[in-house]
mmCIF file of C-alpha atoms in Angstrom:
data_model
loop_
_atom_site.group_PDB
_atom_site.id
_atom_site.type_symbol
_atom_site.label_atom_id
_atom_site.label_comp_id
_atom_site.label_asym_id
_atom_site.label_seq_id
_atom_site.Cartn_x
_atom_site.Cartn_y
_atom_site.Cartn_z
ATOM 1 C CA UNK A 1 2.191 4.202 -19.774
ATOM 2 C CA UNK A 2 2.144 3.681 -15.812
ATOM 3 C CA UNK A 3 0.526 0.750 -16.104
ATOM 4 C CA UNK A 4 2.478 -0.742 -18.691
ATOM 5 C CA UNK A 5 5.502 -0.498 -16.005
ATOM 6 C CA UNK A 6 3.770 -1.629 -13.256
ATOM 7 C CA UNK A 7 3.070 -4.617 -15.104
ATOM 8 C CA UNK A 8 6.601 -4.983 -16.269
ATOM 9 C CA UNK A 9 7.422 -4.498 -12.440
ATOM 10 C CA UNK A 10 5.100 -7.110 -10.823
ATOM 11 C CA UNK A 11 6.384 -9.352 -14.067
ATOM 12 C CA UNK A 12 9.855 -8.622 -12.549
ATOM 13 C CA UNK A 13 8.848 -9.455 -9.089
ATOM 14 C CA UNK A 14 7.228 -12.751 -10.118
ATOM 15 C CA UNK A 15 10.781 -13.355 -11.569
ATOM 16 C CA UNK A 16 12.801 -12.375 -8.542
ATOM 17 C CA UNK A 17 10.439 -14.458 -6.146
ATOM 18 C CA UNK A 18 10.479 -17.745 -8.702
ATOM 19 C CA UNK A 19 14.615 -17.165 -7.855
ATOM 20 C CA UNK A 20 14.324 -16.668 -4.486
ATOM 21 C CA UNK A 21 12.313 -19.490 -4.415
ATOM 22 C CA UNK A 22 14.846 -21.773 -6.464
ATOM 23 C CA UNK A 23 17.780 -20.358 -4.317
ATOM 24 C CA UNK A 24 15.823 -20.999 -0.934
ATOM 25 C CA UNK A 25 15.214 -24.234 -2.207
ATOM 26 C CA UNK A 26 18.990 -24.960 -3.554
ATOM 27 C CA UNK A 27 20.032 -23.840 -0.167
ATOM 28 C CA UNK A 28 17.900 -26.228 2.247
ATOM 29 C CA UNK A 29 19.360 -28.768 -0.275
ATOM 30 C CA UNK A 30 22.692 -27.967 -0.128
ATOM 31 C CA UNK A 31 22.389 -27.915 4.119
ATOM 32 C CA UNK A 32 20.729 -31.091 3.964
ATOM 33 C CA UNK A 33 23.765 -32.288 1.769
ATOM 34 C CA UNK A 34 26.240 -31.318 4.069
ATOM 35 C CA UNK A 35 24.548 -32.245 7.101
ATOM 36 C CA UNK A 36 23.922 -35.639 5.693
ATOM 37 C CA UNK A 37 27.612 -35.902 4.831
ATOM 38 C CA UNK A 38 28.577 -34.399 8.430
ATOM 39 C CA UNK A 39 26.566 -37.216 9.741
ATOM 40 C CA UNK A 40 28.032 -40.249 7.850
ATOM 41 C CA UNK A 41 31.823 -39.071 8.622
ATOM 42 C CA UNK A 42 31.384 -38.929 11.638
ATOM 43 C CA UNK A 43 28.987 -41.953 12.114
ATOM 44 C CA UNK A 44 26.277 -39.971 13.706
ATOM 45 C CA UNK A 45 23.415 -42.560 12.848
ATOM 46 C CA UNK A 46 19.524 -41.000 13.340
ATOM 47 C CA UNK A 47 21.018 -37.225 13.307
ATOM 48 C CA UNK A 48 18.048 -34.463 14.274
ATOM 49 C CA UNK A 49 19.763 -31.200 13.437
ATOM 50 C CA UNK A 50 18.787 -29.754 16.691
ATOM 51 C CA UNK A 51 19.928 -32.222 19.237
ATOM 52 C CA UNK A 52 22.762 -34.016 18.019
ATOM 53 C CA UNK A 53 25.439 -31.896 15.708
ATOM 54 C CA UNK A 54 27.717 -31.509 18.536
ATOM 55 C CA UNK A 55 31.153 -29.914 18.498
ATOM 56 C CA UNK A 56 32.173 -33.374 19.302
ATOM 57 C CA UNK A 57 30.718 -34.868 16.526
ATOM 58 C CA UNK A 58 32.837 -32.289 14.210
ATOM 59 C CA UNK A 59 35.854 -33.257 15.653
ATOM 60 C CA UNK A 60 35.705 -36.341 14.134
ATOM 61 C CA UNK A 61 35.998 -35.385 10.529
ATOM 62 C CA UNK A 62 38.934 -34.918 9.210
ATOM 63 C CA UNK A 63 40.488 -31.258 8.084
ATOM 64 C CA UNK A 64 39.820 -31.629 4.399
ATOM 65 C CA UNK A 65 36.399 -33.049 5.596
ATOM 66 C CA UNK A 66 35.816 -29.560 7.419
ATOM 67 C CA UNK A 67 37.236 -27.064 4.679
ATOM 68 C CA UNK A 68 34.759 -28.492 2.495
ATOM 69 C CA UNK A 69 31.885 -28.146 4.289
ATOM 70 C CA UNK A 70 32.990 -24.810 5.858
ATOM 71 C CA UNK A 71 33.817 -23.879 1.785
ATOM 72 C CA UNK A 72 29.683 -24.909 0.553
ATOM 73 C CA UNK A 73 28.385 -23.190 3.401
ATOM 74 C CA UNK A 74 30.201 -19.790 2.733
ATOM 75 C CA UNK A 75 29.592 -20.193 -1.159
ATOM 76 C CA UNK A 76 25.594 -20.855 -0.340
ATOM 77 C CA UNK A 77 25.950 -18.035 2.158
ATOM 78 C CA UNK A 78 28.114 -15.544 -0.635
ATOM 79 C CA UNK A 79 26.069 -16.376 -3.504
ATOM 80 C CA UNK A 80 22.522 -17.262 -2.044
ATOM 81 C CA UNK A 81 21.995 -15.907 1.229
ATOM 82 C CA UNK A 82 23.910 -12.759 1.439
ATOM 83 C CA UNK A 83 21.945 -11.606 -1.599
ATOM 84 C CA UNK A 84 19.080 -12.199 -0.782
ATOM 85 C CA UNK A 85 19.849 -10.828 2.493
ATOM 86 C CA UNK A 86 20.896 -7.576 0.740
ATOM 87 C CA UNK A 87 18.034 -7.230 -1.553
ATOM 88 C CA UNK A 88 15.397 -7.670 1.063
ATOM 89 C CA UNK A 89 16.979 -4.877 3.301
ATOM 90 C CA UNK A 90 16.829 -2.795 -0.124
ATOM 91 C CA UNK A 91 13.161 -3.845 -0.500
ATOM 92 C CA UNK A 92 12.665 -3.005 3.084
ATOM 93 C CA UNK A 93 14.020 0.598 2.408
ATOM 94 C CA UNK A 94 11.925 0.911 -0.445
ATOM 95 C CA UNK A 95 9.030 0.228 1.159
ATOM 96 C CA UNK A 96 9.754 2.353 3.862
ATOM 97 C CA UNK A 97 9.659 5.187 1.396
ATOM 98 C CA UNK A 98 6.703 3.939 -0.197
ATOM 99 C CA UNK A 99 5.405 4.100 3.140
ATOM 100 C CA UNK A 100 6.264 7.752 3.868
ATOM 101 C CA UNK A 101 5.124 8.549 0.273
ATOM 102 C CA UNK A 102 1.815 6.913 1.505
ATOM 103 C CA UNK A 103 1.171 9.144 4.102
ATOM 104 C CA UNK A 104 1.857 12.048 2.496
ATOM 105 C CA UNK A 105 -0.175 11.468 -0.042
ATOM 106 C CA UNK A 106 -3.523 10.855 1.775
ATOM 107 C CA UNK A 107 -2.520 14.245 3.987
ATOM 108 C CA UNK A 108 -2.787 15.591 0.054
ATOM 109 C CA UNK A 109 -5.507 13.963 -0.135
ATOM 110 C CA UNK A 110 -7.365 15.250 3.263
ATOM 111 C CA UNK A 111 -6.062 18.362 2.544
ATOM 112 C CA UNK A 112 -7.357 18.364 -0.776
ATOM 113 C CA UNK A 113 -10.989 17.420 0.644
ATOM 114 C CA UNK A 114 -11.065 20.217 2.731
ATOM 115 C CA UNK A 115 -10.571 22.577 0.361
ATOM 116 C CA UNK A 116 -13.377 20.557 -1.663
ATOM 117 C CA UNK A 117 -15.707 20.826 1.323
ATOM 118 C CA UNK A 118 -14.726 24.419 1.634
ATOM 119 C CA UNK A 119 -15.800 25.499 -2.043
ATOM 120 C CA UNK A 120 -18.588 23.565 -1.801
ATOM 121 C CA UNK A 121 -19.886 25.117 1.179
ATOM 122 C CA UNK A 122 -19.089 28.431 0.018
ATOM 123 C CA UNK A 123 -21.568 27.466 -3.420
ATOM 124 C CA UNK A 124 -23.963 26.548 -1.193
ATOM 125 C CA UNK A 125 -24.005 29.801 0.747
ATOM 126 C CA UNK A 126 -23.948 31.826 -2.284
ATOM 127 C CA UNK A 127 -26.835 29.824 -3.867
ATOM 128 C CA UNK A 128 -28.929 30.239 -0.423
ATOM 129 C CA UNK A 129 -28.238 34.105 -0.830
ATOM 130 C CA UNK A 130 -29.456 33.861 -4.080
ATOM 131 C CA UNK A 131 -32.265 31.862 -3.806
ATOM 132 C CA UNK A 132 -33.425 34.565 -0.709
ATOM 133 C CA UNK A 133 -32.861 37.253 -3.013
ATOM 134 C CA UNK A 134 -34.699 35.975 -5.507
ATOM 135 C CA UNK A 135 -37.045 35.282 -2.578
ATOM 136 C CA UNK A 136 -37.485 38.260 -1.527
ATOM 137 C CA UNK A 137 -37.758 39.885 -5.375
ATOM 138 C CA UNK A 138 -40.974 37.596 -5.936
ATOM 139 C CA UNK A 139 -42.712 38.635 -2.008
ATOM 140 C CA UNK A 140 -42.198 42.363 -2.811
ATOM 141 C CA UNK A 141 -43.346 41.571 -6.526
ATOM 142 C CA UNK A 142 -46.262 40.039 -5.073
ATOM 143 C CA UNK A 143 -46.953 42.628 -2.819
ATOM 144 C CA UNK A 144 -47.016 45.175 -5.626
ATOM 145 C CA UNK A 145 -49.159 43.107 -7.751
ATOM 146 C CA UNK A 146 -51.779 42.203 -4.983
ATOM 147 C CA UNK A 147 -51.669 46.221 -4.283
ATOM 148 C CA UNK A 148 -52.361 46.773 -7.699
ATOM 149 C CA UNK A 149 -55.073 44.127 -7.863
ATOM 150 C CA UNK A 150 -56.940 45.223 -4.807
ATOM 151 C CA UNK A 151 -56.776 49.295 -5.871
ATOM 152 C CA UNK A 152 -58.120 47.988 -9.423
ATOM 153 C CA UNK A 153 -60.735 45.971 -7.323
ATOM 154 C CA UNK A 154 -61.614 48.790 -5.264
ATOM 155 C CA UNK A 155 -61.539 50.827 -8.863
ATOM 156 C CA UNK A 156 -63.833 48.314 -10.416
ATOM 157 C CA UNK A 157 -66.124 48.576 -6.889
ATOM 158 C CA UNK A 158 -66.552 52.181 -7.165
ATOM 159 C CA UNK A 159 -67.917 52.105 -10.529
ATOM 160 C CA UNK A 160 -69.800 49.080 -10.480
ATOM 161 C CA UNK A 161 -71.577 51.171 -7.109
ATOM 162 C CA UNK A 162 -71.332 54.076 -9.021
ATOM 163 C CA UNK A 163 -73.306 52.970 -12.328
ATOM 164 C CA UNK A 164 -75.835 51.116 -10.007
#
């Protein structure tokens, strides 16, 4: 089920960044528009955005000239770039708790190994004190059995002597 709407997320995403893309695109072209325009009105022949848009320049145009490139640039900023603007300080929030999540889940995690570690150990201990229990069962069984053999030895001696 999780995956199902993490793919339906990443589909989403995929979406989103196909219409960021279109309105990043839409936007250099509608700048490019008006700057174009901005530069025939007011005669500015070989225009390079950073040098030569001057104040100066702008006073040339006319009023309605202005308003209308004033009113694309606000609509491109309204509709385009403000939402975008919006979105990405959302997505920045998000990952910020994504983030945080993050962390706290691989201190779960470490803690989690510890305790791991911790049982483990303790299985290990107990099998070592079982194993030298069991240890120590089979040395004492020994013992009796090799004390047994040798009086049955020294039994079997005697009479062997004895019927000699």
């Amino acid at each position: 089920m999780e995956i199902d709407c993490i793919e339906e997320l990443c589909k989403i995403n995929q979406v989103r960044q196909v219409n960021k893309n279109v309105a990043v695109k839409r936007l250099g072209d509608l700048n490019d528009e008006v700057i174009r325009d901005i530069c025939l009105c007011t005669r500015a022949r070989g225009y390079e955005p950073d040098k030569e848009l001057r104040k100066d320049l702008l006073m040339r145009a006319t009023k309605d000239q202005l308003c209308t490139w004033v009113e694309a640039f606000i609509q491109a900023f309204s509709y385009t770039a403000l939402p975008m603007l919006k979105e990405s300080l959302d997505q920045a929030k998000v990952a910020e708790v994504l983030k945080k999540e993050k962390v706290s889940d691989q201190a779960t995690i470490i803690d989690l190994q510890k305790k791991l570690i911790d049982a483990k150990d303790q299985q290990v201990k107990k099998l070592q004190e079982a194993v030298k229990g069991e240890v120590k069962t089979v040395q004492t069984e020994m013992k009796t059995f090799a004390s047994v053999l040798q009086k049955e030895m020294k039994s079997q001696t005697t009479e062997v002597k004895s019927a000699a």
